[in-house]
Each structure stands twice: as C-alpha cells, then as structure tokens.
PDB file of C-alpha atoms in Angstrom:
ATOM      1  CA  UNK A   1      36.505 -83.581 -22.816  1.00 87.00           C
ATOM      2  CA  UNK A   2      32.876 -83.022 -24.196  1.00 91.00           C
ATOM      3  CA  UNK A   3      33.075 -85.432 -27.283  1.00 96.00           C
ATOM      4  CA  UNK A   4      32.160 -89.548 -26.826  1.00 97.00           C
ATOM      5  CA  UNK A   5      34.908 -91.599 -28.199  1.00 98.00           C
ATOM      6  CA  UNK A   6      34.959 -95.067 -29.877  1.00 98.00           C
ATOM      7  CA  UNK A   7      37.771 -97.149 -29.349  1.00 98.00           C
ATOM      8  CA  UNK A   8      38.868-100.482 -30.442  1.00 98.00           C
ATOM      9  CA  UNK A   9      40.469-102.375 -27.715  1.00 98.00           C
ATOM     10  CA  UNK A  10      42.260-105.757 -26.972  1.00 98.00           C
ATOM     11  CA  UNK A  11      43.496-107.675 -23.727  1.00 97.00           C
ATOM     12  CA  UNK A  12      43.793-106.959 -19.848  1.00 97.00           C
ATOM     13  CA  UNK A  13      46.299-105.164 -17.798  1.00 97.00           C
ATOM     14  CA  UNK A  14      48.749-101.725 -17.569  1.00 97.00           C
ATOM     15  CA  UNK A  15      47.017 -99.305 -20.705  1.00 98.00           C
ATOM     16  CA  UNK A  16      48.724 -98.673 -23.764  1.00 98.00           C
ATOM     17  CA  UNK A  17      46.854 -95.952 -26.218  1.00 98.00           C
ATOM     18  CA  UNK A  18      47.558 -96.114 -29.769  1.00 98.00           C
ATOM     19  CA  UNK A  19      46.533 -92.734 -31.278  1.00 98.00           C
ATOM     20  CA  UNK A  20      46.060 -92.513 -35.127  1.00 98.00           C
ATOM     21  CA  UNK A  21      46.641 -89.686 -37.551  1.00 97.00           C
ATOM     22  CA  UNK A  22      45.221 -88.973 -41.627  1.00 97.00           C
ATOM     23  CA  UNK A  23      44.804 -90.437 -43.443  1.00 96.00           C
ATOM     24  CA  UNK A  24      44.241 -93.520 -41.451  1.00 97.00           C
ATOM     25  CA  UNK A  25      41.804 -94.445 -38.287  1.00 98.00           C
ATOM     26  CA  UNK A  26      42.445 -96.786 -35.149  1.00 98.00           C
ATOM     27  CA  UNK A  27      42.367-100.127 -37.461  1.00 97.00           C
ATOM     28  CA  UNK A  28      45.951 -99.292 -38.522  1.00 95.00           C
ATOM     29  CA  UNK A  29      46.980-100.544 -35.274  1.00 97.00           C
ATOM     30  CA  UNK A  30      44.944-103.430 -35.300  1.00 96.00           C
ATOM     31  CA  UNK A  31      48.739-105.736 -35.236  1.00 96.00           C
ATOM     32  CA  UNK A  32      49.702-104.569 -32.515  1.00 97.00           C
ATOM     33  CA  UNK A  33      46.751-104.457 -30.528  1.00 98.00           C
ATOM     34  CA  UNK A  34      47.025-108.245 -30.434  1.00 97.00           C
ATOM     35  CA  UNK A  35      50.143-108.446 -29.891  1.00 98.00           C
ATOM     36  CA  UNK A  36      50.279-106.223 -26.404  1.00 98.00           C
ATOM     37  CA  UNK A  37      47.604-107.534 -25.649  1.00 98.00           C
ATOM     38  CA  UNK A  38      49.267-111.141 -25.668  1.00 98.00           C
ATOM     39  CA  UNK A  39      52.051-109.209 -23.465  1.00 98.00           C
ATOM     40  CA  UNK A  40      49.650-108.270 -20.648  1.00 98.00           C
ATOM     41  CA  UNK A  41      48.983-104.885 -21.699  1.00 98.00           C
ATOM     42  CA  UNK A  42      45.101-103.478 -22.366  1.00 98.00           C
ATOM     43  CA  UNK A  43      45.841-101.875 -25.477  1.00 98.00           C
ATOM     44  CA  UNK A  44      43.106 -99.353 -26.967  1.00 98.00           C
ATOM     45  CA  UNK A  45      43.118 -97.640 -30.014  1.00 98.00           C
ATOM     46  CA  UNK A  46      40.313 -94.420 -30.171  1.00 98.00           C
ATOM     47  CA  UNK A  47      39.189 -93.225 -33.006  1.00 98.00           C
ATOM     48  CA  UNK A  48      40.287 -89.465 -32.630  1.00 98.00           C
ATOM     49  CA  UNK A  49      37.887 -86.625 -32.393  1.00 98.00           C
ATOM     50  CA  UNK A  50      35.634 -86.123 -35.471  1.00 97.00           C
ATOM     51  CA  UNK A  51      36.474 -89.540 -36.710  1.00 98.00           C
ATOM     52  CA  UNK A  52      33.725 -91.635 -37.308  1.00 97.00           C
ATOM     53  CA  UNK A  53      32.290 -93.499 -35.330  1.00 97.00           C
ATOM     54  CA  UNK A  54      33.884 -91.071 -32.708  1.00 98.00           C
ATOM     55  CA  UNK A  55      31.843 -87.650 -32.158  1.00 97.00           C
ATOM     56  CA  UNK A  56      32.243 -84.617 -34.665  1.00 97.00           C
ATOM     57  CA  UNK A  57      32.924 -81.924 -31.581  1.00 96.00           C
ATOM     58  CA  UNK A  58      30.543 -79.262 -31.352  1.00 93.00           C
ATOM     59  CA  UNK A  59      32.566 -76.672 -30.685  1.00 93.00           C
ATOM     60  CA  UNK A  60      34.262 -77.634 -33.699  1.00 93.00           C
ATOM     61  CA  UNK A  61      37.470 -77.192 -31.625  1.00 94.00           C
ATOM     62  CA  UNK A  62      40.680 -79.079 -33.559  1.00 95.00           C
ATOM     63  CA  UNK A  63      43.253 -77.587 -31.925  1.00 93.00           C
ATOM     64  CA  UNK A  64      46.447 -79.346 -30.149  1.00 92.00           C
ATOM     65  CA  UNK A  65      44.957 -78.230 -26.607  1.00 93.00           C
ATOM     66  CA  UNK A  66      41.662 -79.727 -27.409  1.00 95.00           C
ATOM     67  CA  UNK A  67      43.806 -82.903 -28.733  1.00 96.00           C
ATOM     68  CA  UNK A  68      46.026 -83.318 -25.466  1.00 96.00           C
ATOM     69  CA  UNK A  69      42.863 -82.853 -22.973  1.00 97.00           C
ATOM     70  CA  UNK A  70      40.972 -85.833 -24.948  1.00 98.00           C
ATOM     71  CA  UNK A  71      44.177 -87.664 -24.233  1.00 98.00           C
ATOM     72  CA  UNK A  72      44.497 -87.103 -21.047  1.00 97.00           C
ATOM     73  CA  UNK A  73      40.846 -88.019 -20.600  1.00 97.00           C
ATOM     74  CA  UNK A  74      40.865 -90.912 -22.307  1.00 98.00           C
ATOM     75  CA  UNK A  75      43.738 -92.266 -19.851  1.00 98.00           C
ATOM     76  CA  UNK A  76      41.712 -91.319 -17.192  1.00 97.00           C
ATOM     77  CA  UNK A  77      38.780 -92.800 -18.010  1.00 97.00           C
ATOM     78  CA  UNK A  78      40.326 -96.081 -19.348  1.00 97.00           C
ATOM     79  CA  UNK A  79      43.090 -96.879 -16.820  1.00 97.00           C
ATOM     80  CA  UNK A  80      42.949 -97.991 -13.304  1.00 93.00           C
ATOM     81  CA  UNK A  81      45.559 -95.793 -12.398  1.00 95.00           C
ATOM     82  CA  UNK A  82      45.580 -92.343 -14.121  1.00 96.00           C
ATOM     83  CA  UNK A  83      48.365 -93.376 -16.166  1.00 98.00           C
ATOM     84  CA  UNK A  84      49.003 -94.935 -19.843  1.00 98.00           C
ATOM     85  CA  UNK A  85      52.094 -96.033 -21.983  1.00 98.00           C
ATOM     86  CA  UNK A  86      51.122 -93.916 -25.619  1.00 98.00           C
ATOM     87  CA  UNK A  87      52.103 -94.766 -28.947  1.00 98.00           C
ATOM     88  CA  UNK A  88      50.882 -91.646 -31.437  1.00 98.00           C
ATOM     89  CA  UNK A  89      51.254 -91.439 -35.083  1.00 97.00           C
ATOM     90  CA  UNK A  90      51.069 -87.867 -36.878  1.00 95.00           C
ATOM     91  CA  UNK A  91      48.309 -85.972 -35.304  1.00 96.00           C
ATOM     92  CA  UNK A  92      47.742 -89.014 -32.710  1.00 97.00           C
ATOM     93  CA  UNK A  93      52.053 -87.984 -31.927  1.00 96.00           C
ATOM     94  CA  UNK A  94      50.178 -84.176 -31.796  1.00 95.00           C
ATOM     95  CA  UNK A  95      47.992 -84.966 -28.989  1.00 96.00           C
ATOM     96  CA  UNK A  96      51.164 -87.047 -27.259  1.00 97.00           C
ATOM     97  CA  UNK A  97      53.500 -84.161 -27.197  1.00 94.00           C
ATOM     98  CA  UNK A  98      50.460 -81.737 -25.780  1.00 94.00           C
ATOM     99  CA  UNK A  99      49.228 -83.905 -23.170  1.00 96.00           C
ATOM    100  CA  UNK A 100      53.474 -84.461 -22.043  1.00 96.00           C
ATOM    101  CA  UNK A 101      53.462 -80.752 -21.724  1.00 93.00           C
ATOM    102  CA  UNK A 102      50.527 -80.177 -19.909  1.00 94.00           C
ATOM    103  CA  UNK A 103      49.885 -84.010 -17.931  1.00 95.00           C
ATOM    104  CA  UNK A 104      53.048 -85.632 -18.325  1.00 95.00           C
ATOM    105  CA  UNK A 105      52.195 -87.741 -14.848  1.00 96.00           C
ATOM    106  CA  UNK A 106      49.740 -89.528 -16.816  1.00 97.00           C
ATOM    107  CA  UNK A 107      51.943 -90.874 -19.364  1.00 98.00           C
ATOM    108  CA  UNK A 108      54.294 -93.370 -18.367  1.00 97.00           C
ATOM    109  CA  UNK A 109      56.373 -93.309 -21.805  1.00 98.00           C
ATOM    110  CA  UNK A 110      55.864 -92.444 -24.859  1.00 98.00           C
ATOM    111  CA  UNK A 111      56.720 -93.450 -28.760  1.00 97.00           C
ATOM    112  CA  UNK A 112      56.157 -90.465 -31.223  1.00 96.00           C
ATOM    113  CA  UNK A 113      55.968 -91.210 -34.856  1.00 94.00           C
ATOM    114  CA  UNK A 114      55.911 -88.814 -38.029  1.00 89.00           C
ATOM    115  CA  UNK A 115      55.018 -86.025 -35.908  1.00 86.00           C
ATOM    116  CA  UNK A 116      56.913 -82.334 -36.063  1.00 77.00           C
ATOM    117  CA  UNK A 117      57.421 -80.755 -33.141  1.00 76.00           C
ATOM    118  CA  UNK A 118      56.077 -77.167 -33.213  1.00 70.00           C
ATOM    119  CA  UNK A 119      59.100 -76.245 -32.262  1.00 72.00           C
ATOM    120  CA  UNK A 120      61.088 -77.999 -35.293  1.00 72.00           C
ATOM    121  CA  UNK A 121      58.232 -76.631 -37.432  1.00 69.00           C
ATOM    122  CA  UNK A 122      59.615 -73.256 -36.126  1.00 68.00           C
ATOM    123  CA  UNK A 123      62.956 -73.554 -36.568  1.00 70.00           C
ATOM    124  CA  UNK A 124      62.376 -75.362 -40.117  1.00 72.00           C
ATOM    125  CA  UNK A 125      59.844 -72.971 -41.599  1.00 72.00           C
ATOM    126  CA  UNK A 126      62.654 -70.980 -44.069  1.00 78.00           C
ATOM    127  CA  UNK A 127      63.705 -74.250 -45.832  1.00 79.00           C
ATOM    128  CA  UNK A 128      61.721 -74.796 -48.973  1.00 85.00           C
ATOM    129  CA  UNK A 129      62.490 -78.787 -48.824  1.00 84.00           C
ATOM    130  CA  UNK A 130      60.718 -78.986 -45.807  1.00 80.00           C
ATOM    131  CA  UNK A 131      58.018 -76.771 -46.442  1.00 80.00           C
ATOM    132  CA  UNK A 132      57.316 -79.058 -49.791  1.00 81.00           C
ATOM    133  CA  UNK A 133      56.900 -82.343 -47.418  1.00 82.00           C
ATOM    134  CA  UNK A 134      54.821 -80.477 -45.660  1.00 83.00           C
ATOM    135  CA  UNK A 135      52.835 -79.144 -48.794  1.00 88.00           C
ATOM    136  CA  UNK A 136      49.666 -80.654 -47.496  1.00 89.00           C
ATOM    137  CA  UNK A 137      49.424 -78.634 -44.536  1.00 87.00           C
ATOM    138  CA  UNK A 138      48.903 -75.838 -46.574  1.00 87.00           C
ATOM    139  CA  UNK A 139      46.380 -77.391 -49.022  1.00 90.00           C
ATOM    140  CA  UNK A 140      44.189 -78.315 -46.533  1.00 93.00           C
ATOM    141  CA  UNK A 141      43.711 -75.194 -45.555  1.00 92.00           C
ATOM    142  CA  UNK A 142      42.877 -73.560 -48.903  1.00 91.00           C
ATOM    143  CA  UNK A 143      39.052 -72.462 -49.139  1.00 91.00           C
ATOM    144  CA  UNK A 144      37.258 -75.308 -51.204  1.00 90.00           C
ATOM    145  CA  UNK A 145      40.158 -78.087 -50.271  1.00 92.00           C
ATOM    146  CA  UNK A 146      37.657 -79.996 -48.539  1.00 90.00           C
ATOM    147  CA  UNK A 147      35.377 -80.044 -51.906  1.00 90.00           C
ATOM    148  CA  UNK A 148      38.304 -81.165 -53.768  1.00 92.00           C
ATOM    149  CA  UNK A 149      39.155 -83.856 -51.064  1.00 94.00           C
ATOM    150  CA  UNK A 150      36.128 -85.154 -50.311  1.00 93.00           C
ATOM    151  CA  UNK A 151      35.193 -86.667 -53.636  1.00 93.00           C
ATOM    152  CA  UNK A 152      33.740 -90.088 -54.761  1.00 93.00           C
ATOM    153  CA  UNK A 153      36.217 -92.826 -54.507  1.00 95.00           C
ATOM    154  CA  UNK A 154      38.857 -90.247 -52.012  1.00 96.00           C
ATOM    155  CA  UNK A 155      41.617 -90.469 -54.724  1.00 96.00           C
ATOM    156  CA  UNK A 156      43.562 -87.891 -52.862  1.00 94.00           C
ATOM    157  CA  UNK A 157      44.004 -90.692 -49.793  1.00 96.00           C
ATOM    158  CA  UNK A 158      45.375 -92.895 -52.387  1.00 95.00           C
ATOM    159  CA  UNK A 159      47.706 -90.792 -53.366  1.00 94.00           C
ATOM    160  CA  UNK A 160      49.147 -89.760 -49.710  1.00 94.00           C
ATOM    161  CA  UNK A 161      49.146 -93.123 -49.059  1.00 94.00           C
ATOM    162  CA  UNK A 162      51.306 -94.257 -52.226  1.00 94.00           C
ATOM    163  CA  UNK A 163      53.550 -90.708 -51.426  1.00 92.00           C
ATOM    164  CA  UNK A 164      54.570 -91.477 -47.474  1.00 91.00           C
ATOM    165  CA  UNK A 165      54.083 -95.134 -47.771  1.00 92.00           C
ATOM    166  CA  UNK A 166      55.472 -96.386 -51.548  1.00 94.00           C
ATOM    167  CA  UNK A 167      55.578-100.181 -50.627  1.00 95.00           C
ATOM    168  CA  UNK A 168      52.580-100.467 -48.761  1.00 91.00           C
ATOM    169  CA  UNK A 169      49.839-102.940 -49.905  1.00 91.00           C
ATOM    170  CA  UNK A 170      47.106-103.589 -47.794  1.00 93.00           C
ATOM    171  CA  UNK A 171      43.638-102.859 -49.798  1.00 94.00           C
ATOM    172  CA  UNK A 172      41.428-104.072 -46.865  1.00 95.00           C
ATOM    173  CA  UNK A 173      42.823-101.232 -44.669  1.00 96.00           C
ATOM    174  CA  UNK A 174      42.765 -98.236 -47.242  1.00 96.00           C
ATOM    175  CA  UNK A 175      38.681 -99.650 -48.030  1.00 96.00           C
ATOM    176  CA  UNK A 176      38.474 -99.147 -43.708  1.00 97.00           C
ATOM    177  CA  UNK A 177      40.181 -95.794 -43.921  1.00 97.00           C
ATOM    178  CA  UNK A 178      38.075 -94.376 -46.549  1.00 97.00           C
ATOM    179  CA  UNK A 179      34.614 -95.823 -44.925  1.00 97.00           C
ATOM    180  CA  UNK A 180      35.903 -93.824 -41.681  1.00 97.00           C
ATOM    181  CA  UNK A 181      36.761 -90.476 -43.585  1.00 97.00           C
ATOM    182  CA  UNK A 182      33.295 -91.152 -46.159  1.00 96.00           C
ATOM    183  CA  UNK A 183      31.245 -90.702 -43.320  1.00 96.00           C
ATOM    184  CA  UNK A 184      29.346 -87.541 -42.857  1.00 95.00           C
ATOM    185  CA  UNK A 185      31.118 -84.712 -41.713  1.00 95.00           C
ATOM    186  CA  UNK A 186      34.244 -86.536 -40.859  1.00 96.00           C
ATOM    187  CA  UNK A 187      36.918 -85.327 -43.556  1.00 96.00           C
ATOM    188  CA  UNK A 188      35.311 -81.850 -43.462  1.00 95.00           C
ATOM    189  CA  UNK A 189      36.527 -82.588 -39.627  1.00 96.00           C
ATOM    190  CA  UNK A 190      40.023 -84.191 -40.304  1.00 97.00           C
ATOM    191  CA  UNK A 191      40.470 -81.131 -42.682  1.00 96.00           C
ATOM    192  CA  UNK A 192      40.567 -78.453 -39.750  1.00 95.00           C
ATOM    193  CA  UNK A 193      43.314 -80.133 -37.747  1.00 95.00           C
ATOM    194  CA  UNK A 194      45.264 -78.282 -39.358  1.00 93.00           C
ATOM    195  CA  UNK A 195      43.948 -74.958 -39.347  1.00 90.00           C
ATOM    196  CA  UNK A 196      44.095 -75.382 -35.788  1.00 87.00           C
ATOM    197  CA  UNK A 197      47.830 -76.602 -35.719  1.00 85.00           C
ATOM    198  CA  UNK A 198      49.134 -72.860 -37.684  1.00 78.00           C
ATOM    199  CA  UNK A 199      46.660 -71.192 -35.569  1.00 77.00           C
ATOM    200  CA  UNK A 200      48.171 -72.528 -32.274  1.00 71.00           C
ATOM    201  CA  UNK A 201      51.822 -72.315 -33.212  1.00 69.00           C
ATOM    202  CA  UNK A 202      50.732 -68.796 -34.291  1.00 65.00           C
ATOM    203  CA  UNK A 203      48.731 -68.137 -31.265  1.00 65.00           C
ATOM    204  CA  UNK A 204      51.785 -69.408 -29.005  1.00 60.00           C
ATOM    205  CA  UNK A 205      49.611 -72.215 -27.006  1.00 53.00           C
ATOM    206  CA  UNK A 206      51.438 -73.878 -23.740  1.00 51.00           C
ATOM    207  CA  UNK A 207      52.877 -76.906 -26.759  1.00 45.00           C
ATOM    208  CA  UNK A 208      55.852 -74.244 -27.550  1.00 40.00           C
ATOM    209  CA  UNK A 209      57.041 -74.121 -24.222  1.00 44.00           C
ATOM    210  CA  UNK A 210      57.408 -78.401 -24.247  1.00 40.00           C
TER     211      UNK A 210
END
C-alpha cells in the first residue's frame, strides 16, 4: 500500500497479525508472539503506518481505508496463502473491521479489542458518558494538541496509560512506547488517525456499510 512496514515476528506456520493501537507499538504483543509461535502459528506484529521504525506515509493518508488496504497487504505479502487469523487492538481493531468489510476472504477470524464500531460511534454520539471516554478523540484534534502532546518526557502517555489501564506496571514497555512515538514525526502521525476516523464516518466511507 505505498508505505514499508517493520514488523516484529516469531515462529513458522498459518499467519496470525497482531495490530497495535496508541498509545502503544507492536512490542505490546511481544507475550503472545511467543506463545503462537510455540503453537505453530507465524505470528507478526507491524508497527502500523507512521510508527517508527515503520514509514511516515507520504500522502499523509490516516484514514480507516488507508488502514484496511495496509492490512490486507500485509497478509498478502506475509502469508503463503492470502489469508491471516488478526488480533487488533484500538486503531489496529480499526484496520480489522475495514479490511472484513472490504477483504473479508483474507481473514480467517478475527479478535477485536477496545475498538468502536463506527456504527456504535453513530448510534452513541448523543450520550455525554460516552462522548467523555471518548474525550481524547476530540483533543487530538484541537489545533496545537500535537505541541501539547509531544513534549519532553510524553507525560500525556502516562497518563492514558494509568486512565485505561490503572493496574498496569510494566516500565520497560511504556520506555519502548515512548522511544516509538519520540521519534521524528511519528506522534505528529499517530495524532491524525483520528482526524481521519470523524472525517470518514462523516464522509460515509464503505466501513458504515460493515
């Protein structure tokens, strides 16, 4: 799809993608990379578009189209049969539910985590609860929210972190999260996925009809 991924990858056999949201990278999934690969599976975990060490696109192209075809690509490029098992978290579960729409031969199942349907997102929109969980959706695409993001030390990826996941304690990962998101260009990148979500929903792209 025009952009040159990096992947982490583990293990022989039927391919399983693991596809990563924010604020995280493909080392979240480095668990269970072992263990499918220990099951027989060739499990590979990109880093998603814009993500270091993944390309920044240069069509600067975020949206959940652009986010399905790279899926679909990937599986085609990476399996020997056209066709993947996909595990997607938050905007990796984004690119899931596009490429199901749009290549759903290619993906043999599918687990989607902590991802809204743009459908639910719809149907949810006039209740204020949900639109609070959702606050930084908005936030991110405030002029300036990348200046106030992307400053020394990324407090604001602590605190999403310590918001959606209280009990979680894992330093070495947050230090591998914020190297990935540190790097140049890449939260100004991660910031416009979600310009590109309201602009598709508004836009009515092919993922409303899934």
């Amino acid at each position: 799809n025009g952009v040159r991924f990096a992947y982490l990858e583990q293990g022989n056999g039927p391919l399983v993608m693991f596809m990563h949201g924010f604020p995280d990278n493909a080392w979240t999934y480095r668990k269970q990379l072992q263990v499918f690969a220990d099951a027989g599976y060739r499990a590979v975990a990109p880093f998603l578009r814009g993500y270091a060490p993944t390309e920044i696109p240069a069509d600067g192209i975020f949206d959940p189209i652009a986010l399905g075809k790279d899926l679909e690509a990937l599986i085609a490029a990476l399996s020997d049969d056209g066709q993947a098992c996909v595990v997607g978290m938050d905007w990796g579960g984004t690119s899931t539910f596009q490429a199901l729409a749009t290549a759903p031969s290619a993906i043999k199942a599918a687990v989607v985590m902590n991802t809204a349907h743009p459908i639910g997102i719809l149907s949810n929109r006039k209740d204020p609860e949900f639109i609070r969980s959702i606050f930084h959706v908005f936030f991110f695409q405030m002029p300036g929210a990348d200046s106030l993001v992307n400053i020394e030390g990324l407090p604001f990826v602590d605190y999403l972190w310590k918001l959606w996941s209280p009990t979680f304690k894992n330093d070495e990962h947050l230090r591998s999260v914020k190297e990935t998101l540190s790097s140049p260009g890449t939260m100004a990148a991660a910031l416009k996925y979600y310009g590109g979500l309201t602009d598709g929903i508004r836009s009515g792209l092919p993922m409303n009809e899934m």
